[in-house]
mmCIF file of C-alpha atoms in Angstrom:
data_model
loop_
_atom_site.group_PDB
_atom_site.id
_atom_site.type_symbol
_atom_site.label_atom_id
_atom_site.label_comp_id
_atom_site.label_asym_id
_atom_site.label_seq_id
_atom_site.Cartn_x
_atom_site.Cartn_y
_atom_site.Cartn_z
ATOM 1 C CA UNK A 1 -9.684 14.022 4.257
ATOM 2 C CA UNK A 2 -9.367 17.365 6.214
ATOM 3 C CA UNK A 3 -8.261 17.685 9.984
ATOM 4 C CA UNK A 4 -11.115 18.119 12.028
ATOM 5 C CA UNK A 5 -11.454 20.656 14.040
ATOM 6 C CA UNK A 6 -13.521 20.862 17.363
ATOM 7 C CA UNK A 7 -15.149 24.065 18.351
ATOM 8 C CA UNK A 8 -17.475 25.257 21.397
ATOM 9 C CA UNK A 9 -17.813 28.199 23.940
ATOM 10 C CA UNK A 10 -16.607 28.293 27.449
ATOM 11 C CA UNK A 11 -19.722 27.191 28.983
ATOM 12 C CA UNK A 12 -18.606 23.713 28.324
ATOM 13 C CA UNK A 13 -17.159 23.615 31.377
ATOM 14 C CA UNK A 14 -14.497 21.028 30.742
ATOM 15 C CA UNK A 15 -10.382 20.408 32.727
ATOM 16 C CA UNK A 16 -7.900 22.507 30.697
ATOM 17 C CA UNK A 17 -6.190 19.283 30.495
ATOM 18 C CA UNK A 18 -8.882 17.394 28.871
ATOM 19 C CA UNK A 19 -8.977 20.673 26.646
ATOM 20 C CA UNK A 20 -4.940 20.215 25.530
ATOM 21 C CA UNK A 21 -5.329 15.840 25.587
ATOM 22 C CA UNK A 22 -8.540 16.111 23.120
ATOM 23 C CA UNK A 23 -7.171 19.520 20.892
ATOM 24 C CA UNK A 24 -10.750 21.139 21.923
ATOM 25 C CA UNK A 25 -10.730 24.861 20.301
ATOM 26 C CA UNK A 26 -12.631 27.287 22.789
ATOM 27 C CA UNK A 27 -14.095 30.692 22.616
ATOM 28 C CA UNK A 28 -14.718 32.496 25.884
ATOM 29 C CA UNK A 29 -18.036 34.143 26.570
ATOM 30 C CA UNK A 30 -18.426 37.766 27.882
ATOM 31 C CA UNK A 31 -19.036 38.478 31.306
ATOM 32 C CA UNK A 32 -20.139 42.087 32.184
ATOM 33 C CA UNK A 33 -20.247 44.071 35.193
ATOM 34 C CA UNK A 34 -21.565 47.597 34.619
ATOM 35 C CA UNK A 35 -18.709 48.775 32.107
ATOM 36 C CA UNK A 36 -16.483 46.729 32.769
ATOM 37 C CA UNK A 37 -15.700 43.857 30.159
ATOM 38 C CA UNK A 38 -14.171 40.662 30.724
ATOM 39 C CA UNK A 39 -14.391 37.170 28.942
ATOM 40 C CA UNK A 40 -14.901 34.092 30.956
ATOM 41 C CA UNK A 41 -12.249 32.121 31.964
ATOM 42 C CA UNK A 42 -9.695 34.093 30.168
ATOM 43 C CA UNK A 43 -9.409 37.585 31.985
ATOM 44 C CA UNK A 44 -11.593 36.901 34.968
ATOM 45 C CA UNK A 45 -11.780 33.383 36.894
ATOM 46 C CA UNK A 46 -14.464 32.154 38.985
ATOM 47 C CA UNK A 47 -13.509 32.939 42.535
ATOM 48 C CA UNK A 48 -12.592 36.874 40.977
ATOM 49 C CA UNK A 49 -16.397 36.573 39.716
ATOM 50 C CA UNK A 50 -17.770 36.030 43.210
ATOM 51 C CA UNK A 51 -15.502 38.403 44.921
ATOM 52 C CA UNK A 52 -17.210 40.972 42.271
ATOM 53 C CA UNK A 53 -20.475 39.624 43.263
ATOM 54 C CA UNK A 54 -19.724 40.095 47.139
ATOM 55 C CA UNK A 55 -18.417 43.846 46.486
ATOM 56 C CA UNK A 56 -20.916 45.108 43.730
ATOM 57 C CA UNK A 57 -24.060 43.495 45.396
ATOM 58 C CA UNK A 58 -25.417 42.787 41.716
ATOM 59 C CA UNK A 59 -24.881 40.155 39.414
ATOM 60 C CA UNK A 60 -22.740 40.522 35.414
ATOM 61 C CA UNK A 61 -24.490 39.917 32.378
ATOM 62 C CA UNK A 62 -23.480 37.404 30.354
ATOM 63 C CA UNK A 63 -23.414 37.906 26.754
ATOM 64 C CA UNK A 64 -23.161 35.607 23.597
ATOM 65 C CA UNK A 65 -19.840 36.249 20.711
ATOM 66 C CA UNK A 66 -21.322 37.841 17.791
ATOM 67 C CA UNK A 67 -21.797 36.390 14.168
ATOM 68 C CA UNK A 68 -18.547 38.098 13.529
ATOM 69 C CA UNK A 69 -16.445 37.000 16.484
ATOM 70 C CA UNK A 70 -17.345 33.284 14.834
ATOM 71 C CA UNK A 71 -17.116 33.878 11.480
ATOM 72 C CA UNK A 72 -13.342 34.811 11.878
ATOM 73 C CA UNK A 73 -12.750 31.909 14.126
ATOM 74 C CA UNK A 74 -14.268 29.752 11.325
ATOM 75 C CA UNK A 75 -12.340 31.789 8.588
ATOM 76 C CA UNK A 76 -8.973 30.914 10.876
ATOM 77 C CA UNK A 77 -9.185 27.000 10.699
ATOM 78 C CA UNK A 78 -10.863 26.658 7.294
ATOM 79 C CA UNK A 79 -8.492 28.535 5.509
ATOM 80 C CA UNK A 80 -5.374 26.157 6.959
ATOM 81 C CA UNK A 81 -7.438 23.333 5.442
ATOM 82 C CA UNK A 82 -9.359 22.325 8.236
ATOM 83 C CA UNK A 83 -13.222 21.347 8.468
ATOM 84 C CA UNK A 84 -14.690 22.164 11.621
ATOM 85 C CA UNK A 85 -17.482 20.269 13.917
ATOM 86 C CA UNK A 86 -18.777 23.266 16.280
ATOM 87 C CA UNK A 87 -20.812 21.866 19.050
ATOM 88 C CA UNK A 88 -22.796 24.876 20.823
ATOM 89 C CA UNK A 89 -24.561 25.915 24.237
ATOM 90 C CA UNK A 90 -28.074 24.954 23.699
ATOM 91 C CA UNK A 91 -30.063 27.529 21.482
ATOM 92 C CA UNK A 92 -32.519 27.813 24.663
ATOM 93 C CA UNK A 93 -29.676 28.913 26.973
ATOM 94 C CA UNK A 94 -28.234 31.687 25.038
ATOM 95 C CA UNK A 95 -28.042 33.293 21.615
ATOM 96 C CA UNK A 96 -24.801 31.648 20.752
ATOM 97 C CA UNK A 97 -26.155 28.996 18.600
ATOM 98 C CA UNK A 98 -27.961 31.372 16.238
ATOM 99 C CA UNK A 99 -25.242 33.996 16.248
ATOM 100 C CA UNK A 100 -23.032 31.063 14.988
ATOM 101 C CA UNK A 101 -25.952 29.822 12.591
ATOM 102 C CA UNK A 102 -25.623 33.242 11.128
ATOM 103 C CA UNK A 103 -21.833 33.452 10.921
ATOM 104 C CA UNK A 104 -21.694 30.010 8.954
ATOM 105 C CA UNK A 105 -24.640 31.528 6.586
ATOM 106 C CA UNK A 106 -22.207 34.150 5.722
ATOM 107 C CA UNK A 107 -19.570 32.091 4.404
ATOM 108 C CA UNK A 108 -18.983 31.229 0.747
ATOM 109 C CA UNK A 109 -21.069 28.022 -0.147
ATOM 110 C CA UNK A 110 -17.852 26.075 -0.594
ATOM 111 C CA UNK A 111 -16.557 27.135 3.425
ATOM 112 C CA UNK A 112 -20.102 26.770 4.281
ATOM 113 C CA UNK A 113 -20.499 23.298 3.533
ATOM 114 C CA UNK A 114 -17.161 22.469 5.557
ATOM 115 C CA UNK A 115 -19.026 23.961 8.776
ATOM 116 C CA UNK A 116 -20.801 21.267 10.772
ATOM 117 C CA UNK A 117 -23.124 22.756 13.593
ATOM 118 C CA UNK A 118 -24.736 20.917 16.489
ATOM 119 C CA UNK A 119 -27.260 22.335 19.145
ATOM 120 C CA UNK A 120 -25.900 20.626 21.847
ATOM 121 C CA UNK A 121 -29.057 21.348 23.691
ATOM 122 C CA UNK A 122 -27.160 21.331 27.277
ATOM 123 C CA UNK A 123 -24.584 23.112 29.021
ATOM 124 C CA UNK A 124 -21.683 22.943 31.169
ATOM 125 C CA UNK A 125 -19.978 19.113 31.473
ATOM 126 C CA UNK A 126 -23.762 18.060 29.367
ATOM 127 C CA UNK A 127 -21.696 19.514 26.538
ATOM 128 C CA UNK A 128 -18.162 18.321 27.517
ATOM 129 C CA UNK A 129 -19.569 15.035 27.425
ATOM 130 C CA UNK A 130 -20.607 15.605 23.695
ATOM 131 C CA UNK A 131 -17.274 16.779 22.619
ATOM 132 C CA UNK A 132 -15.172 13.873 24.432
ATOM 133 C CA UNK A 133 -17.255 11.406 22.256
ATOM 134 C CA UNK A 134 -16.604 13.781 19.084
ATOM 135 C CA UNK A 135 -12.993 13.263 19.779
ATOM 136 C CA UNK A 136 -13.068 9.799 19.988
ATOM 137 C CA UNK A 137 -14.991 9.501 17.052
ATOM 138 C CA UNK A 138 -12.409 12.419 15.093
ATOM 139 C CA UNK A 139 -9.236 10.062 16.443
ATOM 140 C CA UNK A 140 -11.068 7.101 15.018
ATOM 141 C CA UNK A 141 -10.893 8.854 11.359
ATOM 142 C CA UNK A 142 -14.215 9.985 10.750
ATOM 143 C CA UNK A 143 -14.825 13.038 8.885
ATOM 144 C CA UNK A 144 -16.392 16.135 10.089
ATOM 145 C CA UNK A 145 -19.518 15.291 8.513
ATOM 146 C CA UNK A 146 -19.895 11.792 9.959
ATOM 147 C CA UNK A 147 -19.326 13.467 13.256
ATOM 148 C CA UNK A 148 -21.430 15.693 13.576
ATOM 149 C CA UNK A 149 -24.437 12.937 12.575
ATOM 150 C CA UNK A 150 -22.874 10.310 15.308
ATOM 151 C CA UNK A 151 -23.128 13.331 17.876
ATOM 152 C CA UNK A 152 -26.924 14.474 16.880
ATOM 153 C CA UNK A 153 -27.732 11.019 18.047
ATOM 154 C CA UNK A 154 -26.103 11.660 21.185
ATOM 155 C CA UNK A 155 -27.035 14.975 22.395
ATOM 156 C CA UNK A 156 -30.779 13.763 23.524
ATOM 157 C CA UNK A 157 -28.748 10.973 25.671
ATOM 158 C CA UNK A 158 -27.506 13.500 27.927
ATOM 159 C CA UNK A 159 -28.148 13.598 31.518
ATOM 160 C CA UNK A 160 -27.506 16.797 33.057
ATOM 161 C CA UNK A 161 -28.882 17.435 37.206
ATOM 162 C CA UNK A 162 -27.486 19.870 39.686
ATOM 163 C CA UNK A 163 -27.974 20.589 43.142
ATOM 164 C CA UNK A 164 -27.845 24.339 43.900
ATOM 165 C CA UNK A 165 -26.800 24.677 47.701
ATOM 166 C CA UNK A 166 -28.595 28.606 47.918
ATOM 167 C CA UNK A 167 -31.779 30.545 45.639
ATOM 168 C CA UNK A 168 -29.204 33.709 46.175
ATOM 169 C CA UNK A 169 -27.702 33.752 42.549
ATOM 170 C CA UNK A 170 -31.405 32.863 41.057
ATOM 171 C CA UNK A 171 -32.549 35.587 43.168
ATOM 172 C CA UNK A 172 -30.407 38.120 42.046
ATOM 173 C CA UNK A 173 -30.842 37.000 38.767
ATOM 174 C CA UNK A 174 -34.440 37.137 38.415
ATOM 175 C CA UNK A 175 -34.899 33.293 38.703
ATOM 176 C CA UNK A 176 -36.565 33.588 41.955
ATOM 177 C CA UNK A 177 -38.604 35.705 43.719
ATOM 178 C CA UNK A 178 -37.937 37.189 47.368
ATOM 179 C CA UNK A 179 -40.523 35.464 49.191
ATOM 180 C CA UNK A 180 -39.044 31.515 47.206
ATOM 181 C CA UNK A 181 -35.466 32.849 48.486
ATOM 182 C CA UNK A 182 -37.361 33.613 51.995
ATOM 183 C CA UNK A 183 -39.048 30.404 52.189
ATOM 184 C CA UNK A 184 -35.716 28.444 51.108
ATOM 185 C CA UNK A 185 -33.583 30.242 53.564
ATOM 186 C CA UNK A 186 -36.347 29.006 56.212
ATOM 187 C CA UNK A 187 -36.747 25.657 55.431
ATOM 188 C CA UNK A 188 -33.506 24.847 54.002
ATOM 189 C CA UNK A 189 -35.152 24.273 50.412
ATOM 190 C CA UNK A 190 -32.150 22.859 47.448
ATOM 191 C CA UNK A 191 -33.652 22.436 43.902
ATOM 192 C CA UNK A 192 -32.675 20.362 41.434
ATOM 193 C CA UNK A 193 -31.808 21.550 38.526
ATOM 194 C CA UNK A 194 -31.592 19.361 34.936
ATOM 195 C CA UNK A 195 -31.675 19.834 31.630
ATOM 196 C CA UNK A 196 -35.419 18.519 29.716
ATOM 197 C CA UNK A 197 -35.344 18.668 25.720
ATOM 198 C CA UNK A 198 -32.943 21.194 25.661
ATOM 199 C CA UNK A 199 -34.617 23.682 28.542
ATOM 200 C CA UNK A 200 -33.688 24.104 32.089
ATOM 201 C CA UNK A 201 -36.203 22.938 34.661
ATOM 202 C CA UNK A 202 -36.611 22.234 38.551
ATOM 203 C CA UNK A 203 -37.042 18.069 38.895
ATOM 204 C CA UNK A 204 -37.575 18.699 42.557
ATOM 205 C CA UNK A 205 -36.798 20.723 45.684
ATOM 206 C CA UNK A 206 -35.367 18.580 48.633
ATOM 207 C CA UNK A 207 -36.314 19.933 52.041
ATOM 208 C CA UNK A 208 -33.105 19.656 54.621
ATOM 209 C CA UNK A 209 -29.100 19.547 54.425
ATOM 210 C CA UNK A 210 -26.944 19.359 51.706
ATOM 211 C CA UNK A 211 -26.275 16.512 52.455
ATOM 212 C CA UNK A 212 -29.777 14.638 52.177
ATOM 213 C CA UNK A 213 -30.034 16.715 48.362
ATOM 214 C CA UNK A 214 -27.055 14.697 47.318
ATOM 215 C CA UNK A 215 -28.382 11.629 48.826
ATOM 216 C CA UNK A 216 -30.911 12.514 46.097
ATOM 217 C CA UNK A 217 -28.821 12.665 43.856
ATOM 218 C CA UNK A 218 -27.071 9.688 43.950
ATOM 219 C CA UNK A 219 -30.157 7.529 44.229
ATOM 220 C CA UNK A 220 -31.164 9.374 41.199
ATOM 221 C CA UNK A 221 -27.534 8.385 39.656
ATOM 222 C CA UNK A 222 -28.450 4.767 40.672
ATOM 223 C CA UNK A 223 -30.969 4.145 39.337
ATOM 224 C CA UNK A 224 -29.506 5.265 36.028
ATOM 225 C CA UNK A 225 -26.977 2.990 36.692
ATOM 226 C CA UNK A 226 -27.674 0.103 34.440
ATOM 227 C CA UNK A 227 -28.520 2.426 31.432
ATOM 228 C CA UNK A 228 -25.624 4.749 31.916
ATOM 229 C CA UNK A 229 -22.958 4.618 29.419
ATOM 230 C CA UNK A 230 -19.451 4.247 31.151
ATOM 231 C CA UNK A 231 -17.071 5.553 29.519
ATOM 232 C CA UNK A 232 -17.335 9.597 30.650
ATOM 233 C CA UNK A 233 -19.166 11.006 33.440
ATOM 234 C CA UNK A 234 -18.417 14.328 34.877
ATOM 235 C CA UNK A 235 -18.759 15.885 38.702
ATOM 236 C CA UNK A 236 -19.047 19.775 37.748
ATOM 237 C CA UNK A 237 -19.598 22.103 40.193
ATOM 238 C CA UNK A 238 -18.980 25.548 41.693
ATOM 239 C CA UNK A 239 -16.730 26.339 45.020
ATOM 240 C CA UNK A 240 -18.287 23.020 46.249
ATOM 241 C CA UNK A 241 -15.336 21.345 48.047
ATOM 242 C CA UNK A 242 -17.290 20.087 50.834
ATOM 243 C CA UNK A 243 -20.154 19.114 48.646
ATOM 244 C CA UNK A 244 -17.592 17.032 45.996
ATOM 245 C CA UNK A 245 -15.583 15.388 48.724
ATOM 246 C CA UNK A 246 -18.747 13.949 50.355
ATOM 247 C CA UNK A 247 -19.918 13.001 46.816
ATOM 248 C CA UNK A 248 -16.278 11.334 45.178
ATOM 249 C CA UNK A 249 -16.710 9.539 49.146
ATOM 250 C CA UNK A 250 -19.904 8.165 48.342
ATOM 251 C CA UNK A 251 -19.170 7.308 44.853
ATOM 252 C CA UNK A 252 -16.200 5.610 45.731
ATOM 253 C CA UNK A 253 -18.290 3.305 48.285
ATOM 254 C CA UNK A 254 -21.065 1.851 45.301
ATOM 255 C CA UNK A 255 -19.728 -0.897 43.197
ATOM 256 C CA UNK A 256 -21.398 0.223 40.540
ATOM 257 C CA UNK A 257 -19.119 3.259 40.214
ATOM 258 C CA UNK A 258 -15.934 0.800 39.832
ATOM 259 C CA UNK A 259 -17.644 0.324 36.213
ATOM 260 C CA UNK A 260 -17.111 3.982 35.382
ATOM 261 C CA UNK A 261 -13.655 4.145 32.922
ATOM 262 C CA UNK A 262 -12.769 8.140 33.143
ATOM 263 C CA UNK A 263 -14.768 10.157 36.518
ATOM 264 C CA UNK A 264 -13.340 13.903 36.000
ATOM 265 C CA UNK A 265 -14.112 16.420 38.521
ATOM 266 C CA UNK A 266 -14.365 20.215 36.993
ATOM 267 C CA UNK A 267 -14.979 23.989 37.908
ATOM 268 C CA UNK A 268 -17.817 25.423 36.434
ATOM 269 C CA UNK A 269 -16.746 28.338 34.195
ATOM 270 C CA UNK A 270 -18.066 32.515 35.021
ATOM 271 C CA UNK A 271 -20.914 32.266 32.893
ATOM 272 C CA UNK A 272 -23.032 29.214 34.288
ATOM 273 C CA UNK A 273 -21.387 29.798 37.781
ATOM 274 C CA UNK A 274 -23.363 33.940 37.788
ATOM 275 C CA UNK A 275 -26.398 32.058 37.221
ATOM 276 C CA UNK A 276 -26.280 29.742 39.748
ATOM 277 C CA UNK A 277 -23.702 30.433 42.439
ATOM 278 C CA UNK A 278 -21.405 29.067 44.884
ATOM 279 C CA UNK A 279 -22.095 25.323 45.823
ATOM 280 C CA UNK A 280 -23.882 23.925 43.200
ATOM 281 C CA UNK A 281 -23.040 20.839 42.527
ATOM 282 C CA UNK A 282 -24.275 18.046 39.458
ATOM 283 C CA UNK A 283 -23.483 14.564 38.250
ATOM 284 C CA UNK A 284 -23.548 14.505 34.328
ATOM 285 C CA UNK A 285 -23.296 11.491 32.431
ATOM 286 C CA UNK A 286 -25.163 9.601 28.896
ATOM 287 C CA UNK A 287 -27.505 7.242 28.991
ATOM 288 C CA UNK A 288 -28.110 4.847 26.091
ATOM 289 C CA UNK A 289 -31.105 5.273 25.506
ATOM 290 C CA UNK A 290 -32.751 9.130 25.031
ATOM 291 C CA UNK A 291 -33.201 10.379 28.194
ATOM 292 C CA UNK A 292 -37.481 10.681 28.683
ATOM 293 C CA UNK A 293 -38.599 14.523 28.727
ATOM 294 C CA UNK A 294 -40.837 13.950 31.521
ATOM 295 C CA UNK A 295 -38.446 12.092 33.618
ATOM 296 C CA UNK A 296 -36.239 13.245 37.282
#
């Protein structure tokens, strides 16, 4: 049987240590400001991103690799032998999914068929969590194929929510309009932000501190709980210290968390941090059972 490889973009948002321990293959989105080029994570961090921000007054454009850019990073690993399991940013987040779709189309029938690709329909950690399970299952001996089936069962078991602490980055973006950010600024309004079949949606908008909106999110968390599966669940956020010490405190305080086998804390990467901006904070974790499209 082949080695497996496992492919995704940056936007999965994942430790660079969990990155080496798991042999997780990443390639780095584009991040543009005016003319200037950069890819995420590699030439430009996070905190160099919002230092940009601060001085330009506008936000980059992300961009998608192009069917090329994966077609040669396909053509790399299947030529040493290798089969590959390429997990993507959801296909309504980005055009990465059908650039790749294209790329694997161009590749003789025999490569073709040794090309396994999953709409991960998430982002950030929601994908992470995808690929940690994909390398338990590749470590366990199963072939790329088998895989890639185990993790299509998966992805609609995700549970992705965020916090974000200010409506600037949305409103900069185009995400929100002047008189939202105006009316947030006033009354101290934090959305939450998860991921429904595979699109991005507000659950709810808590009224007060940031400190009451992870309150929310905790109860949220709780009652998960008891159909939460243990074994990964991810704290990702942006330049949220404050916001991720309160939270690891309060986890650290339920019982229930003592049940939880591997709690990582990560940086969110340029590309989903110049959508939603400093503070934003989310717990991200996979239920066993699909997670309802109409639920919080």
């Amino acid at each position: 049987m082949n080695k497996v490889i496992l492919f995704s973009e940056s936007t999965i948002d994942i430790p660079p240590e969990l990155v080496a321990k798991y042999q997780i293959e990443i390639i780095p989105l584009i991040v543009n400001f005016e003319e200037e080029t950069y890819f995420d994570g590699v030439t430009i961090s996070p905190d160099e991103l919002y230092k940009k921000v601060d001085e330009k007054k506008m936000l980059p454009k992300t961009a998608a690799r192009t069917p090329l850019d994966y077609k040669e990073h396909y053509l790399k690993f299947l030529n040493q032998g290798c089969d590959v399991v390429h997990i993507s940013l959801g296909y309504n987040f980005s055009s990465t999914y059908q650039n790749a779709f294209l790329a694997r189309n161009e590749l003789d029938d025999e490569l073709k068929e040794r090309v396994f690709l999953v709409d991960g329909k998430n982002l950030s950690s929601g994908t992470a969590l995808l690929f940690l399970k994909a390398a338990k299952l590749r470590d366990l001996g199963k072939s790329a194929k088998e895989i890639a089936e185990e993790i299509e069962k998966i992805v609609p078991k995700v549970k992705t929510q965020f916090v974000v602490e200010s409506l600037e980055y949305l409103h900069k973006g185009g995400r929100c309009s002047t008189s939202k950010r105006f009316l947030g600024a006033m009354f101290r309004i934090k959305p939450m932000i998860v991921v429904r079949g595979g699109r991005m949606d507000v659950g709810k908008s808590v009224f007060g501190s940031m400190k009451k909106s992870l309150n929310e999110m905790l109860k949220l968390f709780l009652r998960d709980f008891p159909k939460i599966d243990p074994e990964f669940v991810f704290i990702t956020s942006t330049a949220a210290d404050k916001s991720y010490r309160y939270l690891e405190e309060k986890m650290q305080e339920l019982p229930e968390t003592k049940q939880i086998k591997n709690l990582f804390h990560t940086e969110a990467g340029c590309v989903i941090a110049s959508h939603c901006g400093q503070g934003t904070i989310g717990i991200l974790y996979i239920m066993t059972e699909d997670v309802p499209e109409n639920q919080l």
